[in-house]
Amino acid sequence: MAEPLVVPSGYRRDDGTVHPPLDYAGYRSTALRAPSEPLILLPHNLTELTGPLLGEGRVSSSSADLSVQPGGEALGQRIIVHGRVLDENARPVPHTLIEVWQANAAGRYLHRVDRHDAPIDPNFTGVGRVLTDDQGNYRLVTIKPGAYPWGNHPNAWRPAHIHFSLFGRAFTQRLVTQMYFPDDPLFAYDPIFNSVRDERARRRMVSHFDMDATVDSWALAFRFDIVLRGRDATPMEQP
Amino acid sequence: MLGLTPAQTVGPYLSIGLPWSDGPLVVPETDPDAFWVRGVLRDGAGEPVPDGLIETWQADPDGCFAHPDDPRGRHTSFRGFGRCPTADAGDWAIRTRKPGRVPDREGVLQAPHIDVSVFARGLLNRVVTRIYFADEAEANDADPLLATVPEHRRRTLLAEPTGGGYQFDIRLRGEHETVFFAL
Ligand SMILES: [Fe+3]
């Protein structure tokens, strides 16, 4: 048998209070898609402790600004969305790719399946990409998305949200989530938001209005900090 | 300790934001040793899932990762990552090479494997599985993770050789449900 490897420590496992259950009756589509068999424990070995570090070349100078297209400015309330990506141990997650997509100001996605009777904005694709800096900070410019109906149940409306996808630094840290806006009256009615059972965890998906980051005569600002999994023990410092 | 940000579903419109034109190419198309791993993503009724996304992560053919946390410190420029949205018939494909064997913490060699994340509308979080290769029977028999999977379900983790590649179908729920892992 080979020499044991000095493998870095694993990542902390969710105690079951943070992520939504896969099987959640309020969200109808889970019924045919959530696995029914119990999950089997996957130990954190090298495949899980590593992950794609694919920042460079995936972003451009314009990819962090969704509010402008070559044809002109998108309609709607221009906003800055910014924040910091950290792990549970409060370490910044640097140089990690953030991908976002969202509906336009009227609540319509630029997608063939979206049949919502709301106008398409020719100057809004709803796609953005940005890298965190060496301290884990990111900044996007976009327009505030509208709420939209989704047919899950009678008179079902999604609260306004921006879809966020993050890689982190390891396969274990990969996260897809949604950023919401403060005080949305639709929160109480939305099964996707409420699939996160813990109220404090739900609040962590809601951005904060950030007066200090607004730009006079130009844009409002919202702060959305994102926390990815952290290691369950302090890793050895690299020599 | 900071509180974790919860996961949410990718929803039905992930194809706006996540696909990359070179996403399926873990290795360049010109790589002479490359093959396609193809599969179909199906739901609990056996119907194709047309709005999903498959992501893969793997070692290079020597079993190394292009990552600073690989303690063996051998440099590789191997991308290791693949990403493919599912099409109308639930089908997806990535072009890659077979990963080498990666040791676990005890130094036991794992069988060649690819970690897989599945995202879709109706999945409130990603689900995670692993691709093993049916033509690696000896390595699979010695694999410490496969040993923890009930024997009658192991077959769902095996990619079957086809002409010039492999087939790895994923069933989210129901009959022959794929084995998914708690990460
Ligand atoms: Fe959405």
CSV table of C-alpha atoms and ligand atoms in Angstrom, one decimal:
chain,number,residue,atom,x,y,z
A,1,MET,CA,0.0,0.0,0.0
A,2,ALA,CA,1.2,3.5,-0.8
A,3,GLU,CA,2.3,6.1,1.7
A,4,PRO,CA,-0.7,7.9,3.3
A,5,LEU,CA,-1.1,11.3,1.8
A,6,VAL,CA,-1.1,14.5,3.8
A,7,VAL,CA,-4.5,15.5,2.5
A,8,PRO,CA,-5.9,18.9,3.6
A,9,SER,CA,-8.8,18.7,6.1
A,10,GLY,CA,-12.4,18.4,4.8
A,11,TYR,CA,-15.2,20.9,4.6
A,12,ARG,CA,-17.8,21.3,7.3
A,13,ARG,CA,-21.0,19.5,6.6
A,14,ASP,CA,-24.4,21.2,6.7
A,15,ASP,CA,-26.2,20.1,9.9
A,16,GLY,CA,-29.4,20.0,8.0
A,17,THR,CA,-30.7,23.4,9.0
A,18,VAL,CA,-29.3,25.5,6.2
A,19,HIS,CA,-30.0,24.0,2.8
A,20,PRO,CA,-33.5,23.3,1.7
A,21,PRO,CA,-34.7,19.6,1.7
A,22,LEU,CA,-34.7,18.2,-1.8
A,23,ASP,CA,-38.2,16.8,-1.3
A,24,TYR,CA,-40.4,19.8,-0.5
A,25,ALA,CA,-44.1,19.5,-1.2
A,26,GLY,CA,-44.7,23.2,-1.6
A,27,TYR,CA,-42.5,23.3,-4.7
A,28,ARG,CA,-44.3,21.0,-7.1
A,29,SER,CA,-41.4,20.2,-9.4
A,30,THR,CA,-39.6,18.4,-6.6
A,31,ALA,CA,-42.1,15.5,-6.6
A,32,LEU,CA,-40.6,13.9,-9.7
A,33,ARG,CA,-37.0,15.1,-9.4
A,34,ALA,CA,-35.9,14.8,-5.8
A,35,PRO,CA,-34.1,11.5,-5.2
A,36,SER,CA,-36.1,9.1,-3.0
A,37,GLU,CA,-33.2,6.9,-1.8
A,38,PRO,CA,-31.1,8.1,1.1
A,39,LEU,CA,-27.9,9.9,0.1
A,40,ILE,CA,-24.6,8.0,0.8
A,41,LEU,CA,-21.8,9.8,2.6
A,42,LEU,CA,-19.1,11.0,0.3
A,43,PRO,CA,-15.8,11.5,2.3
A,44,HIS,CA,-13.8,14.5,1.3
A,45,ASN,CA,-10.8,13.2,-0.6
A,46,LEU,CA,-8.7,15.0,-3.2
A,47,THR,CA,-11.5,15.1,-5.9
A,48,GLU,CA,-13.8,16.9,-3.5
A,49,LEU,CA,-11.2,19.1,-1.9
A,50,THR,CA,-10.1,20.5,-5.3
A,51,GLY,CA,-12.2,22.2,-7.9
A,52,PRO,CA,-12.1,24.3,-11.1
A,53,LEU,CA,-10.3,27.6,-10.7
A,54,LEU,CA,-11.5,29.0,-14.0
A,55,GLY,CA,-11.7,32.8,-13.5
A,56,GLU,CA,-9.5,34.4,-16.2
A,57,GLY,CA,-10.9,34.4,-19.6
A,58,ARG,CA,-14.5,33.9,-18.4
A,59,VAL,CA,-15.1,37.6,-17.7
A,60,SER,CA,-14.7,40.8,-19.7
A,61,SER,CA,-14.7,44.5,-18.9
A,62,SER,CA,-18.4,44.6,-19.8
A,63,SER,CA,-19.7,41.3,-18.3
A,64,ALA,CA,-20.2,42.8,-14.8
A,65,ASP,CA,-22.5,45.5,-16.2
A,66,LEU,CA,-25.9,44.1,-17.2
A,67,SER,CA,-27.5,47.5,-17.6
A,68,VAL,CA,-25.9,48.4,-20.9
A,69,GLN,CA,-25.9,46.5,-24.2
A,70,PRO,CA,-24.3,47.6,-27.5
A,71,GLY,CA,-27.8,48.8,-28.6
A,72,GLY,CA,-28.5,51.0,-25.5
A,73,GLU,CA,-29.5,51.1,-21.9
A,74,ALA,CA,-31.8,48.5,-20.3
A,75,LEU,CA,-35.1,49.8,-18.9
A,76,GLY,CA,-35.7,49.8,-15.2
A,77,GLN,CA,-34.2,50.8,-11.9
A,78,ARG,CA,-30.5,50.8,-12.2
A,79,ILE,CA,-28.8,49.2,-9.2
A,80,ILE,CA,-25.4,48.2,-8.0
A,81,VAL,CA,-25.1,44.8,-6.4
A,82,HIS,CA,-22.0,44.2,-4.5
A,83,GLY,CA,-20.6,42.3,-1.6
A,84,ARG,CA,-18.0,39.8,-0.4
A,85,VAL,CA,-17.6,36.1,-0.8
A,86,LEU,CA,-16.3,34.5,2.4
A,87,ASP,CA,-16.1,31.0,3.8
A,88,GLU,CA,-17.6,29.9,7.2
A,89,ASN,CA,-14.3,30.7,8.8
A,90,ALA,CA,-14.6,34.3,7.6
A,91,ARG,CA,-11.7,33.8,5.1
A,92,PRO,CA,-12.2,35.7,1.8
A,93,VAL,CA,-12.7,33.5,-1.3
A,94,PRO,CA,-10.5,35.3,-3.8
A,95,HIS,CA,-10.6,35.2,-7.6
A,96,THR,CA,-13.7,33.0,-7.8
A,97,LEU,CA,-16.1,33.2,-10.7
A,98,ILE,CA,-19.6,34.5,-10.0
A,99,GLU,CA,-22.3,34.0,-12.7
A,100,VAL,CA,-25.7,35.7,-12.5
A,101,TRP,CA,-28.9,35.6,-14.5
A,102,GLN,CA,-32.2,37.3,-14.0
A,103,ALA,CA,-35.5,38.5,-15.4
A,104,ASN,CA,-35.8,42.1,-16.8
A,105,ALA,CA,-37.5,45.0,-15.0
A,106,ALA,CA,-40.9,43.7,-16.2
A,107,GLY,CA,-40.3,40.2,-14.8
A,108,ARG,CA,-39.6,38.5,-18.2
A,109,TYR,CA,-36.6,36.2,-18.9
A,110,LEU,CA,-35.0,36.2,-22.4
A,111,HIS,CA,-35.8,32.5,-22.8
A,112,ARG,CA,-38.0,30.6,-25.2
A,113,VAL,CA,-39.8,28.8,-22.4
A,114,ASP,CA,-40.8,32.0,-20.6
A,115,ARG,CA,-44.4,32.7,-21.7
A,116,HIS,CA,-45.1,35.5,-19.2
A,117,ASP,CA,-47.1,38.2,-20.8
A,118,ALA,CA,-44.6,41.0,-20.1
A,119,PRO,CA,-42.4,42.9,-22.5
A,120,ILE,CA,-39.0,41.8,-23.6
A,121,ASP,CA,-36.3,44.5,-23.3
A,122,PRO,CA,-34.1,44.5,-26.4
A,123,ASN,CA,-31.3,46.0,-24.4
A,124,PHE,CA,-31.3,43.4,-21.6
A,125,THR,CA,-30.0,39.9,-21.8
A,126,GLY,CA,-30.0,39.3,-18.0
A,127,VAL,CA,-26.6,37.6,-18.0
A,128,GLY,CA,-23.6,38.7,-16.0
A,129,ARG,CA,-20.2,37.4,-14.8
A,130,VAL,CA,-17.6,38.8,-12.4
A,131,LEU,CA,-14.6,37.6,-10.5
A,132,THR,CA,-14.0,38.3,-6.8
A,133,ASP,CA,-10.9,40.3,-6.1
A,134,ASP,CA,-8.1,39.1,-3.8
A,135,GLN,CA,-10.2,40.0,-0.8
A,136,GLY,CA,-13.3,38.3,-2.1
A,137,ASN,CA,-15.1,41.5,-3.1
A,138,TYR,CA,-17.3,41.7,-6.2
A,139,ARG,CA,-19.5,44.4,-7.8
A,140,LEU,CA,-22.1,44.2,-10.5
A,141,VAL,CA,-24.3,46.8,-12.2
A,142,THR,CA,-27.8,45.7,-13.3
A,143,ILE,CA,-31.4,46.7,-13.2
A,144,LYS,CA,-33.8,45.6,-10.5
A,145,PRO,CA,-35.7,42.5,-11.8
A,146,GLY,CA,-39.5,42.3,-11.7
A,147,ALA,CA,-41.5,39.7,-9.9
A,148,TYR,CA,-43.0,37.1,-12.2
A,149,PRO,CA,-45.8,34.5,-12.1
A,150,TRP,CA,-44.7,30.8,-12.3
A,151,GLY,CA,-47.7,28.5,-12.2
A,152,ASN,CA,-46.7,26.4,-9.2
A,153,HIS,CA,-50.1,27.0,-7.6
A,154,PRO,CA,-52.9,29.5,-8.2
A,155,ASN,CA,-51.7,33.1,-8.3
A,156,ALA,CA,-48.0,32.1,-7.7
A,157,TRP,CA,-45.5,34.9,-8.0
A,158,ARG,CA,-41.7,34.7,-7.4
A,159,PRO,CA,-40.3,37.5,-5.3
A,160,ALA,CA,-37.8,39.6,-7.3
A,161,HIS,CA,-34.5,37.7,-7.3
A,162,ILE,CA,-31.1,37.4,-9.1
A,163,HIS,CA,-29.8,33.8,-9.6
A,164,PHE,CA,-26.2,33.5,-8.4
A,165,SER,CA,-23.8,30.7,-9.2
A,166,LEU,CA,-20.4,30.3,-7.4
A,167,PHE,CA,-17.5,27.9,-7.7
A,168,GLY,CA,-15.5,28.7,-4.6
A,169,ARG,CA,-12.1,26.9,-4.5
A,170,ALA,CA,-13.3,23.3,-4.2
A,171,PHE,CA,-16.0,20.9,-5.5
A,172,THR,CA,-17.5,21.0,-2.0
A,173,GLN,CA,-17.9,24.8,-2.1
A,174,ARG,CA,-20.0,25.0,-5.3
A,175,LEU,CA,-23.2,26.9,-4.7
A,176,VAL,CA,-26.2,28.0,-6.7
A,177,THR,CA,-28.5,30.4,-4.8
A,178,GLN,CA,-30.8,33.3,-5.3
A,179,MET,CA,-30.4,36.9,-4.0
A,180,TYR,CA,-33.6,38.6,-2.9
A,181,PHE,CA,-34.5,42.2,-2.1
A,182,PRO,CA,-35.3,43.6,1.3
A,183,ASP,CA,-38.9,43.5,2.6
A,184,ASP,CA,-40.5,41.8,-0.5
A,185,PRO,CA,-44.2,41.3,0.3
A,186,LEU,CA,-44.1,38.1,-1.7
A,187,PHE,CA,-41.7,36.3,0.7
A,188,ALA,CA,-44.5,34.9,2.8
A,189,TYR,CA,-46.1,33.2,-0.3
A,190,ASP,CA,-43.1,31.8,-2.1
A,191,PRO,CA,-42.3,28.1,-1.5
A,192,ILE,CA,-38.8,28.3,-3.0
A,193,PHE,CA,-37.8,31.1,-0.6
A,194,ASN,CA,-39.5,29.2,2.3
A,195,SER,CA,-38.0,25.8,1.4
A,196,VAL,CA,-35.1,27.1,3.5
A,197,ARG,CA,-36.7,26.2,6.9
A,198,ASP,CA,-34.6,28.2,9.2
A,199,GLU,CA,-35.6,31.9,9.4
A,200,ARG,CA,-32.0,33.1,10.0
A,201,ALA,CA,-30.8,31.1,7.0
A,202,ARG,CA,-33.5,32.6,4.9
A,203,ARG,CA,-32.5,36.1,5.8
A,204,ARG,CA,-29.0,35.4,4.5
A,205,MET,CA,-30.5,35.2,1.0
A,206,VAL,CA,-31.9,38.7,1.3
A,207,SER,CA,-29.7,41.6,0.2
A,208,HIS,CA,-29.4,44.9,2.2
A,209,PHE,CA,-30.1,48.3,0.9
A,210,ASP,CA,-26.8,50.1,1.0
A,211,MET,CA,-27.1,53.9,1.0
A,212,ASP,CA,-23.3,54.4,1.3
A,213,ALA,CA,-22.7,52.5,-2.0
A,214,THR,CA,-25.4,54.3,-4.0
A,215,VAL,CA,-24.2,56.7,-6.7
A,216,ASP,CA,-25.8,60.1,-6.7
A,217,SER,CA,-28.1,60.7,-9.7
A,218,TRP,CA,-27.2,57.3,-11.1
A,219,ALA,CA,-27.9,54.0,-9.1
A,220,LEU,CA,-29.3,52.6,-5.9
A,221,ALA,CA,-27.1,49.9,-4.2
A,222,PHE,CA,-27.7,46.6,-2.5
A,223,ARG,CA,-25.2,44.6,-0.5
A,224,PHE,CA,-25.2,40.7,-0.8
A,225,ASP,CA,-22.5,38.9,1.1
A,226,ILE,CA,-22.2,35.2,0.3
A,227,VAL,CA,-20.8,32.5,2.7
A,228,LEU,CA,-19.5,29.3,1.2
A,229,ARG,CA,-18.5,26.2,3.2
A,230,GLY,CA,-15.4,26.4,5.3
A,231,ARG,CA,-12.9,23.7,6.4
A,232,ASP,CA,-13.9,21.9,9.5
A,233,ALA,CA,-10.4,22.3,11.0
A,234,THR,CA,-7.8,25.0,10.4
A,235,PRO,CA,-5.6,23.8,7.5
A,236,MET,CA,-1.9,23.7,7.9
A,237,GLU,CA,-0.2,26.8,6.5
A,238,GLN,CA,1.5,26.0,3.2
A,239,PRO,CA,5.3,26.1,3.4
B,1,MET,CA,-18.3,31.1,12.6
B,2,LEU,CA,-20.4,32.7,9.8
B,3,GLY,CA,-23.7,31.3,8.7
B,4,LEU,CA,-23.7,29.5,5.3
B,5,THR,CA,-25.7,31.0,2.4
B,6,PRO,CA,-28.5,28.5,1.6
B,7,ALA,CA,-28.8,26.9,-1.9
B,8,GLN,CA,-31.7,27.6,-4.1
B,9,THR,CA,-32.9,25.9,-7.4
B,10,VAL,CA,-31.4,27.0,-10.7
B,11,GLY,CA,-35.0,27.3,-11.9
B,12,PRO,CA,-36.1,26.7,-15.5
B,13,TYR,CA,-33.9,29.4,-17.1
B,14,LEU,CA,-30.4,28.3,-16.2
B,15,SER,CA,-29.5,28.2,-19.9
B,16,ILE,CA,-29.5,32.0,-19.9
B,17,GLY,CA,-26.6,32.2,-17.5
B,18,LEU,CA,-24.6,29.0,-17.1
B,19,PRO,CA,-23.7,27.2,-20.4
B,20,TRP,CA,-20.3,27.9,-22.0
B,21,SER,CA,-19.6,27.3,-25.7
B,22,ASP,CA,-16.6,25.3,-24.7
B,23,GLY,CA,-18.2,23.9,-21.5
B,24,PRO,CA,-18.4,20.2,-22.7
B,25,LEU,CA,-14.7,20.2,-23.7
B,26,VAL,CA,-12.8,19.0,-20.6
B,27,VAL,CA,-10.0,18.4,-23.1
B,28,PRO,CA,-9.5,20.1,-26.5
B,29,GLU,CA,-11.4,18.4,-29.3
B,30,THR,CA,-8.1,17.7,-31.0
B,31,ASP,CA,-6.8,15.5,-28.1
B,32,PRO,CA,-6.3,12.1,-29.8
B,33,ASP,CA,-7.1,10.2,-26.5
B,34,ALA,CA,-10.4,12.0,-25.9
B,35,PHE,CA,-13.8,10.4,-25.9
B,36,TRP,CA,-17.4,11.5,-25.3
B,37,VAL,CA,-19.2,10.6,-22.2
B,38,ARG,CA,-22.9,10.8,-23.1
B,39,GLY,CA,-26.0,10.4,-21.0
B,40,VAL,CA,-29.7,11.2,-20.6
B,41,LEU,CA,-31.1,12.8,-17.5
B,42,ARG,CA,-34.5,11.4,-16.5
B,43,ASP,CA,-37.0,12.2,-13.8
B,44,GLY,CA,-39.1,10.0,-11.5
B,45,ALA,CA,-41.5,9.2,-14.3
B,46,GLY,CA,-38.7,8.2,-16.7
B,47,GLU,CA,-39.2,11.4,-18.7
B,48,PRO,CA,-36.3,13.3,-20.0
B,49,VAL,CA,-35.3,16.5,-18.1
B,50,PRO,CA,-34.7,19.2,-20.7
B,51,ASP,CA,-33.8,22.0,-18.4
B,52,GLY,CA,-30.9,20.5,-16.4
B,53,LEU,CA,-27.2,21.1,-16.3
B,54,ILE,CA,-24.4,18.5,-15.7
B,55,GLU,CA,-21.1,19.5,-14.3
B,56,THR,CA,-18.1,17.2,-14.0
B,57,TRP,CA,-14.8,17.5,-12.1
B,58,GLN,CA,-11.9,15.0,-12.4
B,59,ALA,CA,-8.2,14.3,-12.2
B,60,ASP,CA,-5.9,14.2,-15.2
B,61,PRO,CA,-4.8,10.9,-16.7
B,62,ASP,CA,-2.0,10.7,-14.1
B,63,GLY,CA,-4.5,11.2,-11.3
B,64,CYS,CA,-3.5,14.8,-10.5
B,65,PHE,CA,-5.5,18.0,-10.1
B,66,ALA,CA,-4.7,21.4,-11.4
B,67,HIS,CA,-5.2,22.8,-7.9
B,68,PRO,CA,-2.9,24.1,-5.1
B,69,ASP,CA,-4.6,21.8,-2.5
B,70,ASP,CA,-3.3,18.7,-4.3
B,71,PRO,CA,-0.4,18.0,-1.9
B,72,ARG,CA,1.6,16.0,-4.4
B,73,GLY,CA,2.4,19.3,-6.0
B,74,ARG,CA,2.8,17.9,-9.6
B,75,HIS,CA,1.9,20.6,-12.0
B,76,THR,CA,-0.9,19.9,-14.5
B,77,SER,CA,-2.7,22.3,-16.8
B,78,PHE,CA,-5.5,19.8,-17.2
B,79,ARG,CA,-8.8,21.8,-17.0
B,80,GLY,CA,-10.7,18.9,-15.3
B,81,PHE,CA,-14.0,20.7,-15.5
B,82,GLY,CA,-16.9,20.0,-17.8
B,83,ARG,CA,-20.3,21.6,-18.1
B,84,CYS,CA,-23.2,20.7,-20.4
B,85,PRO,CA,-26.9,21.8,-20.3
B,86,THR,CA,-29.4,19.0,-21.1
B,87,ALA,CA,-31.2,19.2,-24.5
B,88,ASP,CA,-34.8,18.6,-25.2
B,89,ALA,CA,-34.4,14.9,-25.0
B,90,GLY,CA,-32.6,15.2,-21.7
B,91,ASP,CA,-29.3,14.3,-23.4
B,92,TRP,CA,-25.9,15.8,-22.5
B,93,ALA,CA,-22.2,15.0,-23.3
B,94,ILE,CA,-18.7,15.9,-22.2
B,95,ARG,CA,-15.5,15.2,-24.1
B,96,THR,CA,-12.7,14.1,-21.8
B,97,ARG,CA,-10.0,11.5,-21.0
B,98,LYS,CA,-10.1,8.8,-18.4
B,99,PRO,CA,-8.9,10.1,-15.1
B,100,GLY,CA,-6.0,8.4,-13.3
B,101,ARG,CA,-6.4,6.7,-10.0
B,102,VAL,CA,-6.4,9.1,-7.0
B,103,PRO,CA,-5.4,7.9,-3.6
B,104,ASP,CA,-7.7,8.5,-0.6
B,105,ARG,CA,-6.5,9.7,2.9
B,106,GLU,CA,-5.2,6.2,3.8
B,107,GLY,CA,-3.3,6.0,0.6
B,108,VAL,CA,-5.7,3.4,-0.9
B,109,LEU,CA,-6.1,4.0,-4.6
B,110,GLN,CA,-9.6,4.9,-5.7
B,111,ALA,CA,-10.9,3.6,-9.0
B,112,PRO,CA,-10.9,6.1,-11.9
B,113,HIS,CA,-13.9,8.4,-11.2
B,114,ILE,CA,-15.5,11.7,-12.2
B,115,ASP,CA,-17.4,13.8,-9.6
B,116,VAL,CA,-20.8,15.0,-11.1
B,117,SER,CA,-23.2,17.8,-10.0
B,118,VAL,CA,-26.7,17.8,-11.4
B,119,PHE,CA,-28.7,21.0,-11.4
B,120,ALA,CA,-32.3,21.5,-12.6
B,121,ARG,CA,-35.6,23.1,-12.0
B,122,GLY,CA,-37.2,21.1,-9.1
B,123,LEU,CA,-33.8,20.5,-7.5
B,124,LEU,CA,-33.6,22.9,-4.5
B,125,ASN,CA,-29.9,22.0,-4.3
B,126,ARG,CA,-27.5,20.3,-6.7
B,127,VAL,CA,-27.4,16.5,-6.4
B,128,VAL,CA,-23.9,14.8,-6.5
B,129,THR,CA,-23.0,11.5,-8.0
B,130,ARG,CA,-19.8,9.9,-9.4
B,131,ILE,CA,-19.1,8.3,-12.8
B,132,TYR,CA,-17.0,5.1,-12.6
B,133,PHE,CA,-16.1,3.0,-15.6
B,134,ALA,CA,-17.6,-0.4,-16.2
B,135,ASP,CA,-14.4,-1.5,-18.0
B,136,GLU,CA,-12.3,-1.0,-14.8
B,137,ALA,CA,-13.8,-3.9,-12.9
B,138,GLU,CA,-10.6,-4.7,-10.9
B,139,ALA,CA,-10.2,-1.1,-9.7
B,140,ASN,CA,-13.9,-0.8,-9.0
B,141,ASP,CA,-13.9,-3.9,-6.9
B,142,ALA,CA,-11.1,-2.3,-4.7
B,143,ASP,CA,-12.7,1.1,-4.5
B,144,PRO,CA,-13.4,2.2,-0.9
B,145,LEU,CA,-16.4,4.4,-1.8
B,146,LEU,CA,-18.1,1.8,-4.1
B,147,ALA,CA,-17.8,-0.6,-1.2
B,148,THR,CA,-20.1,1.5,0.8
B,149,VAL,CA,-22.8,1.5,-1.9
B,150,PRO,CA,-25.4,-1.4,-1.7
B,151,GLU,CA,-24.3,-3.9,-4.3
B,152,HIS,CA,-27.5,-3.9,-6.3
B,153,ARG,CA,-27.3,-0.1,-6.8
B,154,ARG,CA,-23.6,0.1,-7.8
B,155,ARG,CA,-24.5,-0.4,-11.5
B,156,THR,CA,-26.0,3.1,-11.6
B,157,LEU,CA,-22.6,4.5,-11.1
B,158,LEU,CA,-20.9,2.7,-14.0
B,159,ALA,CA,-20.4,4.3,-17.4
B,160,GLU,CA,-20.8,1.6,-20.0
B,161,PRO,CA,-18.4,1.6,-23.0
B,162,THR,CA,-20.0,2.3,-26.3
B,163,GLY,CA,-18.5,2.8,-29.7
B,164,GLY,CA,-15.6,5.2,-29.0
B,165,GLY,CA,-17.0,6.5,-25.7
B,166,TYR,CA,-19.2,5.8,-22.7
B,167,GLN,CA,-22.8,6.1,-21.8
B,168,PHE,CA,-23.8,7.3,-18.3
B,169,ASP,CA,-27.6,7.9,-17.8
B,170,ILE,CA,-28.8,9.6,-14.7
B,171,ARG,CA,-32.1,8.8,-13.2
B,172,LEU,CA,-33.1,11.4,-10.5
B,173,ARG,CA,-35.8,9.3,-8.9
B,174,GLY,CA,-37.7,6.0,-9.1
B,175,GLU,CA,-36.8,2.7,-10.8
B,176,HIS,CA,-33.0,2.3,-11.1
B,177,GLU,CA,-32.5,5.6,-9.3
B,178,THR,CA,-28.9,6.8,-9.6
B,179,VAL,CA,-26.9,6.7,-6.3
B,180,PHE,CA,-26.5,10.2,-5.0
B,181,PHE,CA,-24.0,11.3,-2.4
B,182,ALA,CA,-24.1,13.5,0.7
B,183,LEU,CA,-21.2,15.9,0.2
C,1,FE,FE,-35.9,33.1,-11.5
